[in-house]
Amino acid sequence: MRPHFLVLCEGDTEITYVNMLRQNYRLPIKIVARKVGCRVSQRLIDRYRKDMTGSVDAKTTFLMFDGDKPEIVDTILSCKGVSLMSKPCIEVWFSAHFRVPPETSVSSAKCVKQLNGIKNWETCQKGSLSSTQEKQLWTNRKTAVHNMKSKSPESNQFSSVYQFIQKLEEASEQQ
């Protein structure tokens, strides 16, 4: 029975990242990424899960969202699925591929600015990744897992996207 991962994402950047992972891992797992913006709900999740083929037991839902809007965080935490929350935004996860994000509180814009200070990320734009950036994310993914696993979810800069990478790594090892 082939596993199915449904990844509901807030925006284009998350979709681009999930698609990059799917291409690089090349696993016998069906990964379906959907952009849902801020309109996530359990009803929407159930509808997407119903549309997927395969056994209910083979389906895992991941919710990849920025943690900068308290109302979205509350909704995500009330839904059935693995929360892949990044505070304040997905760019903190990208930064973790190069260093442990600091404990300081930052806005999403400041987080993107911090990422722009890393070589090859000076022109980082929402919704797209250059081939060089994709290569860096792929090569340093285990560093990012290590850097975020060591942080508390209550940290000002945190991401639980490492849980998705761990699932993909486990599947890769079983192959």
Short mmCIF file of C-alpha atoms in Angstrom, two decimals:
data_model
loop_
_atom_site.label_atom_id
_atom_site.label_comp_id
_atom_site.label_asym_id
_atom_site.label_seq_id
_atom_site.Cartn_x
_atom_site.Cartn_y
_atom_site.Cartn_z
CA MET A 1 0.00 0.00 0.00
CA ARG A 2 1.61 3.22 -1.20
CA PRO A 3 1.55 6.04 1.38
CA HIS A 4 -0.13 9.31 0.42
CA PHE A 5 0.94 12.64 1.92
CA LEU A 6 -1.46 15.52 1.61
CA VAL A 7 0.36 18.79 2.30
CA LEU A 8 -1.92 21.80 2.60
CA CYS A 9 0.12 24.97 2.30
CA GLU A 10 -0.46 28.62 3.02
CA GLY A 11 1.28 29.99 -0.05
CA ASP A 12 3.37 29.55 -3.17
CA THR A 13 6.70 29.40 -1.33
CA GLU A 14 5.60 26.34 0.63
CA ILE A 15 4.23 24.67 -2.52
CA THR A 16 7.52 25.31 -4.34
CA TYR A 17 9.47 23.84 -1.42
CA VAL A 18 7.30 20.71 -1.16
CA ASN A 19 7.56 20.12 -4.90
CA MET A 20 11.35 20.46 -4.67
CA LEU A 21 11.42 17.84 -1.91
CA ARG A 22 9.20 15.48 -3.89
CA GLN A 23 11.52 15.71 -6.90
CA ASN A 24 14.67 15.15 -4.86
CA TYR A 25 13.46 12.31 -2.66
CA ARG A 26 11.88 10.33 -5.54
CA LEU A 27 10.05 8.06 -3.13
CA PRO A 28 7.18 5.68 -3.82
CA ILE A 29 4.97 8.08 -1.88
CA LYS A 30 2.30 10.14 -3.50
CA ILE A 31 2.80 13.72 -2.27
CA VAL A 32 -0.04 16.08 -3.10
CA ALA A 33 0.57 19.74 -2.26
CA ARG A 34 -2.30 22.22 -2.34
CA LYS A 35 -2.29 25.95 -1.70
CA VAL A 36 -5.22 26.89 0.54
CA GLY A 37 -4.17 30.29 1.85
CA CYS A 38 -5.79 31.30 5.12
CA ARG A 39 -9.03 29.40 4.51
CA VAL A 40 -7.86 26.15 6.08
CA SER A 41 -10.48 24.20 8.04
CA GLN A 42 -11.15 20.62 9.03
CA ARG A 43 -13.94 20.52 6.45
CA LEU A 44 -11.50 21.52 3.69
CA ILE A 45 -8.96 18.94 4.87
CA ASP A 46 -11.63 16.24 4.84
CA ARG A 47 -12.66 17.20 1.31
CA TYR A 48 -9.08 16.99 -0.01
CA ARG A 49 -8.51 13.68 1.79
CA LYS A 50 -11.70 12.26 0.30
CA ASP A 51 -10.54 13.24 -3.21
CA MET A 52 -7.29 11.27 -2.75
CA THR A 53 -7.20 7.65 -3.84
CA GLY A 54 -5.97 4.95 -1.54
CA SER A 55 -6.72 3.61 1.88
CA VAL A 56 -7.60 6.01 4.68
CA ASP A 57 -4.80 4.44 6.74
CA ALA A 58 -2.25 5.26 4.03
CA LYS A 59 -3.07 9.00 4.06
CA THR A 60 -1.19 11.48 6.23
CA THR A 61 -2.10 15.15 6.29
CA PHE A 62 0.46 17.88 6.87
CA LEU A 63 -0.42 21.55 7.39
CA MET A 64 2.44 23.86 6.33
CA PHE A 65 1.68 27.41 7.48
CA ASP A 66 3.37 30.53 8.78
CA GLY A 67 2.89 31.15 12.48
CA ASP A 68 2.55 34.92 12.28
CA LYS A 69 -1.27 35.06 12.50
CA PRO A 70 -2.69 33.82 15.82
CA GLU A 71 -6.10 33.01 14.31
CA ILE A 72 -4.50 30.71 11.71
CA VAL A 73 -2.33 29.05 14.36
CA ASP A 74 -5.42 28.33 16.46
CA THR A 75 -7.23 26.87 13.43
CA ILE A 76 -4.26 24.69 12.46
CA LEU A 77 -3.91 23.35 15.99
CA SER A 78 -7.61 22.41 16.05
CA CYS A 79 -7.39 20.44 12.78
CA LYS A 80 -6.49 16.78 12.33
CA GLY A 81 -3.05 16.68 10.77
CA VAL A 82 0.62 17.22 11.45
CA SER A 83 1.27 20.92 12.01
CA LEU A 84 4.32 22.19 10.12
CA MET A 85 4.27 25.69 11.55
CA SER A 86 7.07 28.20 10.96
CA LYS A 87 7.34 31.28 13.18
CA PRO A 88 7.21 33.88 11.90
CA CYS A 89 7.37 32.45 8.33
CA ILE A 90 8.78 29.67 6.13
CA GLU A 91 11.94 31.69 5.58
CA VAL A 92 13.01 30.91 9.15
CA TRP A 93 13.08 27.26 8.07
CA PHE A 94 15.24 28.16 5.08
CA SER A 95 17.61 30.10 7.36
CA ALA A 96 17.95 27.03 9.59
CA HIS A 97 19.71 25.28 6.72
CA PHE A 98 22.69 27.55 7.44
CA ARG A 99 22.52 28.45 11.15
CA VAL A 100 20.40 28.17 14.26
CA PRO A 101 17.88 31.02 14.07
CA PRO A 102 18.31 33.48 16.94
CA GLU A 103 15.81 33.79 19.78
CA THR A 104 14.94 37.38 18.94
CA SER A 105 11.41 38.20 17.91
CA VAL A 106 11.20 39.29 14.27
CA SER A 107 8.54 40.15 11.74
CA SER A 108 8.19 38.11 8.55
CA ALA A 109 9.80 40.96 6.60
CA LYS A 110 12.80 41.01 8.98
CA CYS A 111 13.09 37.22 8.72
CA VAL A 112 13.24 37.47 4.91
CA LYS A 113 15.88 40.21 5.30
CA GLN A 114 17.96 37.90 7.52
CA LEU A 115 17.72 35.20 4.85
CA ASN A 116 18.82 37.74 2.21
CA GLY A 117 22.09 38.06 4.15
CA ILE A 118 23.06 34.48 3.26
CA LYS A 119 25.11 33.82 0.13
CA ASN A 120 22.89 33.01 -2.88
CA TRP A 121 19.78 34.24 -1.03
CA GLU A 122 20.29 37.95 -1.64
CA THR A 123 17.48 37.98 -4.20
CA CYS A 124 15.16 35.50 -2.52
CA GLN A 125 11.56 36.12 -3.53
CA LYS A 126 8.33 34.69 -2.18
CA GLY A 127 7.01 31.81 -4.25
CA SER A 128 10.20 30.90 -6.08
CA LEU A 129 13.52 29.22 -5.48
CA SER A 130 16.50 29.37 -7.79
CA SER A 131 18.22 26.13 -8.71
CA THR A 132 21.16 27.16 -6.48
CA GLN A 133 18.81 27.80 -3.56
CA GLU A 134 17.08 24.46 -4.11
CA LYS A 135 20.45 22.70 -4.14
CA GLN A 136 21.45 24.41 -0.87
CA LEU A 137 18.13 23.48 0.77
CA TRP A 138 18.52 19.89 -0.33
CA THR A 139 22.18 19.59 0.68
CA ASN A 140 21.65 21.21 4.10
CA ARG A 141 18.28 19.66 5.01
CA LYS A 142 19.73 17.53 7.82
CA THR A 143 21.47 20.60 9.27
CA ALA A 144 18.08 22.37 9.32
CA VAL A 145 16.48 19.39 11.09
CA HIS A 146 19.23 19.45 13.71
CA ASN A 147 19.00 23.23 14.15
CA MET A 148 15.23 23.22 14.67
CA LYS A 149 14.97 20.06 16.77
CA SER A 150 17.19 21.79 19.33
CA LYS A 151 14.76 24.72 19.64
CA SER A 152 11.58 24.97 21.66
CA PRO A 153 8.27 25.42 19.79
CA GLU A 154 7.76 28.47 22.03
CA SER A 155 10.86 30.13 20.54
CA ASN A 156 10.37 33.37 18.64
CA GLN A 157 11.94 31.81 15.54
CA PHE A 158 10.96 28.16 15.12
CA SER A 159 9.78 25.71 12.50
CA SER A 160 8.39 22.20 12.79
CA VAL A 161 8.93 21.51 9.07
CA TYR A 162 11.73 19.23 10.27
CA GLN A 163 9.02 16.66 11.07
CA PHE A 164 8.15 16.40 7.37
CA ILE A 165 11.81 15.93 6.48
CA GLN A 166 12.10 13.21 9.14
CA LYS A 167 9.11 11.36 7.62
CA LEU A 168 10.64 11.56 4.16
CA GLU A 169 14.02 10.41 5.49
CA GLU A 170 12.38 7.42 7.23
CA ALA A 171 10.63 6.47 3.99
CA SER A 172 13.91 6.84 2.11
CA GLU A 173 15.70 4.50 4.53
CA GLN A 174 12.97 1.86 4.15
CA GLN A 175 13.29 1.89 0.39
#
